[in-house]
Short mmCIF file of C-alpha atoms in Angstrom, two decimals:
data_model
loop_
_atom_site.label_atom_id
_atom_site.label_comp_id
_atom_site.label_asym_id
_atom_site.label_seq_id
_atom_site.Cartn_x
_atom_site.Cartn_y
_atom_site.Cartn_z
CA UNK A 1 32.69 92.42 106.10
CA UNK A 2 30.43 89.59 107.28
CA UNK A 3 27.63 88.96 104.83
CA UNK A 4 29.70 89.57 101.69
CA UNK A 5 29.26 86.78 99.17
CA UNK A 6 32.20 84.38 99.03
CA UNK A 7 30.79 81.50 97.00
CA UNK A 8 27.70 81.05 94.82
CA UNK A 9 26.45 78.10 92.77
CA UNK A 10 23.45 78.64 90.52
CA UNK A 11 21.68 75.79 88.73
CA UNK A 12 24.81 73.65 88.84
CA UNK A 13 24.97 70.16 87.38
CA UNK A 14 28.07 68.01 87.11
CA UNK A 15 28.21 64.90 84.98
CA UNK A 16 30.92 62.60 83.67
CA UNK A 17 31.40 61.37 80.07
CA UNK A 18 29.74 58.05 80.87
CA UNK A 19 26.58 60.02 81.58
CA UNK A 20 26.35 59.72 85.36
CA UNK A 21 25.24 62.92 87.08
CA UNK A 22 27.26 63.67 90.19
CA UNK A 23 25.39 66.87 91.08
CA UNK A 24 22.00 68.13 89.96
CA UNK A 25 20.32 71.49 90.38
CA UNK A 26 22.64 72.88 93.04
CA UNK A 27 21.86 76.39 94.29
CA UNK A 28 24.11 77.42 97.18
CA UNK A 29 25.48 80.67 98.57
CA UNK A 30 28.18 81.04 101.22
CA UNK A 31 28.78 84.46 102.76
CA UNK A 32 31.71 85.82 104.72
CA UNK A 33 31.61 84.79 108.36
CA UNK A 34 29.44 81.73 107.73
CA UNK A 35 30.55 78.25 108.76
CA UNK A 36 28.96 75.52 106.68
CA UNK A 37 28.74 71.78 107.25
CA UNK A 38 28.44 69.69 104.09
CA UNK A 39 26.79 66.43 105.13
CA UNK A 40 25.78 63.29 103.26
CA UNK A 41 26.38 59.57 102.81
CA UNK A 42 29.09 58.08 100.63
CA UNK A 43 28.47 58.92 96.98
CA UNK A 44 26.25 61.90 97.77
CA UNK A 45 28.42 64.34 95.82
CA UNK A 46 30.17 66.07 98.72
CA UNK A 47 33.68 65.78 97.29
CA UNK A 48 32.49 66.98 93.89
CA UNK A 49 30.82 70.03 95.42
CA UNK A 50 33.93 70.78 97.48
CA UNK A 51 36.04 70.51 94.30
CA UNK A 52 33.82 73.16 92.69
CA UNK A 53 34.18 75.38 95.76
CA UNK A 54 37.95 75.00 95.62
CA UNK A 55 38.16 75.89 91.89
CA UNK A 56 39.40 72.37 91.18
CA UNK A 57 36.50 71.46 88.92
CA UNK A 58 34.21 73.26 86.48
CA UNK A 59 30.45 72.73 86.43
CA UNK A 60 28.98 70.91 83.46
CA UNK A 61 26.02 73.27 83.62
CA UNK A 62 25.26 76.38 85.63
CA UNK A 63 27.39 79.11 87.20
CA UNK A 64 29.95 78.95 90.00
CA UNK A 65 31.32 82.23 91.37
CA UNK A 66 34.16 82.13 93.89
CA UNK A 67 35.52 85.27 95.56
CA UNK A 68 33.92 87.41 92.87
CA UNK A 69 35.32 85.39 89.96
CA UNK A 70 33.26 83.22 87.62
CA UNK A 71 34.59 79.76 86.84
CA UNK A 72 35.37 79.51 83.13
CA UNK A 73 36.13 83.22 82.90
CA UNK A 74 39.15 83.49 85.19
CA UNK A 75 42.49 81.82 85.93
CA UNK A 76 41.86 78.91 88.26
CA UNK A 77 45.52 78.98 89.28
CA UNK A 78 45.25 82.53 90.57
CA UNK A 79 41.90 81.76 92.21
CA UNK A 80 43.20 78.70 94.04
CA UNK A 81 45.90 80.82 95.66
CA UNK A 82 43.12 82.77 97.41
CA UNK A 83 41.38 79.67 98.80
CA UNK A 84 42.57 77.84 101.89
CA UNK A 85 42.34 74.09 101.34
CA UNK A 86 43.44 71.65 104.02
CA UNK A 87 45.39 69.01 102.15
CA UNK A 88 45.81 65.71 104.02
CA UNK A 89 49.07 65.14 102.14
CA UNK A 90 51.36 67.66 103.79
CA UNK A 91 54.45 68.61 101.80
CA UNK A 92 57.11 67.29 104.10
CA UNK A 93 60.22 65.39 104.84
CA UNK A 94 60.49 63.76 108.22
CA UNK A 95 63.04 66.34 109.35
CA UNK A 96 60.89 69.36 108.44
CA UNK A 97 59.82 71.24 111.54
CA UNK A 98 56.24 72.28 112.12
CA UNK A 99 57.29 75.88 111.43
CA UNK A 100 58.83 74.79 108.10
CA UNK A 101 55.56 73.16 107.08
CA UNK A 102 53.43 76.17 107.99
CA UNK A 103 55.76 78.59 106.21
CA UNK A 104 55.30 76.74 102.92
CA UNK A 105 51.70 77.93 103.04
CA UNK A 106 52.90 81.50 102.44
CA UNK A 107 54.17 80.51 99.01
CA UNK A 108 51.90 77.55 98.28
CA UNK A 109 54.95 75.43 97.53
CA UNK A 110 56.00 71.91 98.39
CA UNK A 111 59.55 72.90 99.21
CA UNK A 112 60.29 75.79 101.60
CA UNK A 113 61.51 78.94 99.85
CA UNK A 114 63.68 80.25 102.65
CA UNK A 115 64.63 83.46 100.85
CA UNK A 116 60.96 84.51 100.84
CA UNK A 117 60.29 83.92 104.54
CA UNK A 118 61.16 86.93 106.62
CA UNK A 119 60.22 87.95 110.13
CA UNK A 120 56.60 88.87 109.20
CA UNK A 121 56.02 85.39 107.79
CA UNK A 122 57.58 83.73 110.82
CA UNK A 123 55.50 85.83 113.19
CA UNK A 124 52.36 84.98 111.26
CA UNK A 125 53.19 81.27 111.37
CA UNK A 126 53.78 81.48 115.12
CA UNK A 127 50.49 83.32 115.63
CA UNK A 128 48.51 80.73 113.67
CA UNK A 129 50.13 77.86 115.53
CA UNK A 130 49.22 79.54 118.82
CA UNK A 131 45.64 80.10 117.64
CA UNK A 132 45.32 76.41 116.78
CA UNK A 133 46.83 75.22 120.05
CA UNK A 134 50.15 74.15 118.52
CA UNK A 135 52.55 76.85 119.73
CA UNK A 136 54.69 74.32 121.59
CA UNK A 137 55.12 72.27 118.41
CA UNK A 138 56.90 74.97 116.44
CA UNK A 139 60.38 73.43 116.59
CA UNK A 140 59.23 69.81 116.56
CA UNK A 141 59.97 67.63 113.55
CA UNK A 142 56.69 66.86 111.82
CA UNK A 143 57.40 63.12 111.93
CA UNK A 144 57.13 63.22 115.73
CA UNK A 145 53.65 64.82 115.72
CA UNK A 146 50.46 62.89 116.21
CA UNK A 147 47.79 62.71 113.51
CA UNK A 148 45.68 65.22 115.40
CA UNK A 149 48.58 67.62 115.73
CA UNK A 150 49.37 67.29 112.04
CA UNK A 151 45.79 68.11 111.14
CA UNK A 152 45.93 71.38 113.10
CA UNK A 153 49.29 72.14 111.46
CA UNK A 154 47.61 71.61 108.06
CA UNK A 155 44.98 74.18 108.97
CA UNK A 156 47.64 76.68 110.07
CA UNK A 157 49.43 76.17 106.75
CA UNK A 158 46.20 76.72 104.80
CA UNK A 159 45.66 80.02 106.64
CA UNK A 160 49.12 81.45 105.94
CA UNK A 161 47.90 83.31 102.84
CA UNK A 162 44.99 84.80 104.86
CA UNK A 163 42.31 83.31 102.59
CA UNK A 164 38.69 84.46 102.87
CA UNK A 165 37.49 80.87 102.31
CA UNK A 166 38.72 77.72 104.08
CA UNK A 167 37.73 74.23 102.90
CA UNK A 168 38.15 71.16 105.10
CA UNK A 169 37.43 67.67 103.77
CA UNK A 170 36.59 65.36 106.69
CA UNK A 171 39.22 66.92 108.98
CA UNK A 172 38.47 64.59 111.90
CA UNK A 173 38.92 61.34 109.97
CA UNK A 174 41.35 59.02 111.73
CA UNK A 175 41.57 61.08 114.90
CA UNK A 176 41.02 59.61 118.34
CA UNK A 177 38.60 61.28 120.74
CA UNK A 178 41.04 63.71 122.42
CA UNK A 179 42.49 64.73 119.05
CA UNK A 180 39.02 65.24 117.57
CA UNK A 181 37.99 67.41 120.50
CA UNK A 182 41.19 69.47 120.26
CA UNK A 183 40.49 70.03 116.57
CA UNK A 184 36.92 71.15 117.27
CA UNK A 185 38.13 73.59 119.92
CA UNK A 186 40.69 74.98 117.47
CA UNK A 187 38.05 75.46 114.75
CA UNK A 188 35.73 77.16 117.23
CA UNK A 189 38.45 79.57 118.32
CA UNK A 190 39.33 80.22 114.69
CA UNK A 191 35.80 81.46 113.98
CA UNK A 192 36.11 83.97 116.81
CA UNK A 193 39.61 85.14 115.90
CA UNK A 194 38.74 85.52 112.19
CA UNK A 195 35.10 86.67 112.06
CA UNK A 196 35.11 87.29 108.29
CA UNK A 197 36.50 83.87 107.38
CA UNK A 198 34.01 81.53 105.68
CA UNK A 199 34.50 77.80 106.18
CA UNK A 200 33.07 74.64 104.65
CA UNK A 201 33.57 71.34 106.47
CA UNK A 202 32.71 68.03 104.81
CA UNK A 203 31.72 65.33 107.26
CA UNK A 204 29.69 62.13 107.61
CA UNK A 205 29.21 62.68 111.34
CA UNK A 206 27.36 65.46 113.15
CA UNK A 207 29.49 64.80 116.24
CA UNK A 208 32.50 66.19 114.36
CA UNK A 209 30.95 69.62 113.79
CA UNK A 210 32.14 72.60 115.83
CA UNK A 211 29.45 74.37 117.87
CA UNK A 212 30.23 77.48 115.80
CA UNK A 213 28.68 75.84 112.71
CA UNK A 214 26.14 78.33 111.39
CA UNK A 215 24.74 76.59 108.28
CA UNK A 216 24.44 73.12 106.78
CA UNK A 217 23.82 71.61 103.37
CA UNK A 218 22.60 68.02 103.18
CA UNK A 219 23.25 66.06 99.98
CA UNK A 220 21.87 62.75 98.76
CA UNK A 221 22.30 61.36 95.27
CA UNK A 222 23.80 64.62 94.03
CA UNK A 223 20.76 66.67 95.06
CA UNK A 224 20.19 69.02 97.97
CA UNK A 225 17.93 67.54 100.65
CA UNK A 226 17.99 70.65 102.84
CA UNK A 227 20.12 73.78 103.11
CA UNK A 228 20.17 76.79 105.38
CA UNK A 229 20.77 77.76 109.02
CA UNK A 230 22.07 74.81 111.01
CA UNK A 231 19.22 74.74 113.53
CA UNK A 232 16.73 74.49 110.66
CA UNK A 233 18.71 71.98 108.60
CA UNK A 234 20.19 69.58 111.14
CA UNK A 235 16.92 68.05 112.28
CA UNK A 236 15.86 64.44 112.67
CA UNK A 237 13.59 64.65 109.63
CA UNK A 238 16.17 66.22 107.31
CA UNK A 239 19.08 64.02 108.42
CA UNK A 240 16.88 60.91 108.12
CA UNK A 241 15.98 61.87 104.56
CA UNK A 242 19.64 62.56 103.79
CA UNK A 243 20.96 59.19 104.98
CA UNK A 244 17.94 57.13 104.02
CA UNK A 245 16.99 55.77 107.43
CA UNK A 246 15.40 57.03 110.63
CA UNK A 247 17.79 59.13 112.70
CA UNK A 248 17.32 61.01 115.94
CA UNK A 249 19.27 64.26 116.14
CA UNK A 250 19.79 66.24 119.31
CA UNK A 251 21.95 69.13 120.40
CA UNK A 252 23.58 69.63 123.79
CA UNK A 253 25.97 72.38 124.85
CA UNK A 254 26.06 73.58 121.26
CA UNK A 255 27.16 70.20 119.84
CA UNK A 256 25.10 67.97 117.57
CA UNK A 257 24.76 64.21 117.83
CA UNK A 258 22.84 61.67 115.77
CA UNK A 259 21.96 58.04 116.22
CA UNK A 260 19.67 55.53 114.60
CA UNK A 261 16.21 55.15 116.05
CA UNK A 262 15.67 52.09 118.26
CA UNK A 263 13.98 50.45 115.29
CA UNK A 264 14.09 52.06 111.89
CA UNK A 265 12.79 51.62 108.38
CA UNK A 266 15.13 52.43 105.51
CA UNK A 267 13.85 54.27 102.48
CA UNK A 268 13.80 50.99 100.53
CA UNK A 269 11.00 49.89 102.85
CA UNK A 270 12.95 47.19 104.70
CA UNK A 271 12.98 47.28 108.47
CA UNK A 272 16.38 46.70 110.03
CA UNK A 273 17.37 46.66 113.70
CA UNK A 274 20.12 48.88 115.06
#
């Protein structure tokens, strides 16, 4: 049911042995049916926060609850099987078909386990490929697919176990404009087809966010700059504070865009032209 808590971080800090703090004072809740954008400059702590959300890292301080389980009090291996993570390194050989790749998501394995893939699994794989606009790729060898096609195949694979939480780390990186737009359409249709699915997308660029984005969390220096409904959070003032220079944000046809002001002053006080 939409509104059910999927992820919660309370008073979370993360530091490394050398003493550097990667995250500080993070309070964040993701509910079923919400679609979050995790935005910030390089070094902001986005990857660290996503690692916590994916049960791939423990907090140094504070509490992280994922799908009703508390980190440090549960098996992370079992928990990870319930989280959909889009891995840029697909398990593959060049001769694997797209269907082969997606089927491995049912078992979370690198190699296909053919004896465990029956007609229900194959039908599910076909349905996910159709949902993500890749139905015609089913029999294609993965080596012949474009980067954009492979990214949508990765998402289909991550959804094979029907996870309640899907994590995407910069899914549009390296895609050309048509491939990026196809990915955004696929993510938008996914939110309609799976209304209870919660998603978190890490990005540097507002232009890469689907119009179905409901919430955003802005990070800078390991701290939250702003967090909440997207229309409240993705403003010129908040995004400027997040990236440390003056930005103008606007939204058209449900899509966000950001650009530097004609003349802007960075937060170190130095004026720099665009």
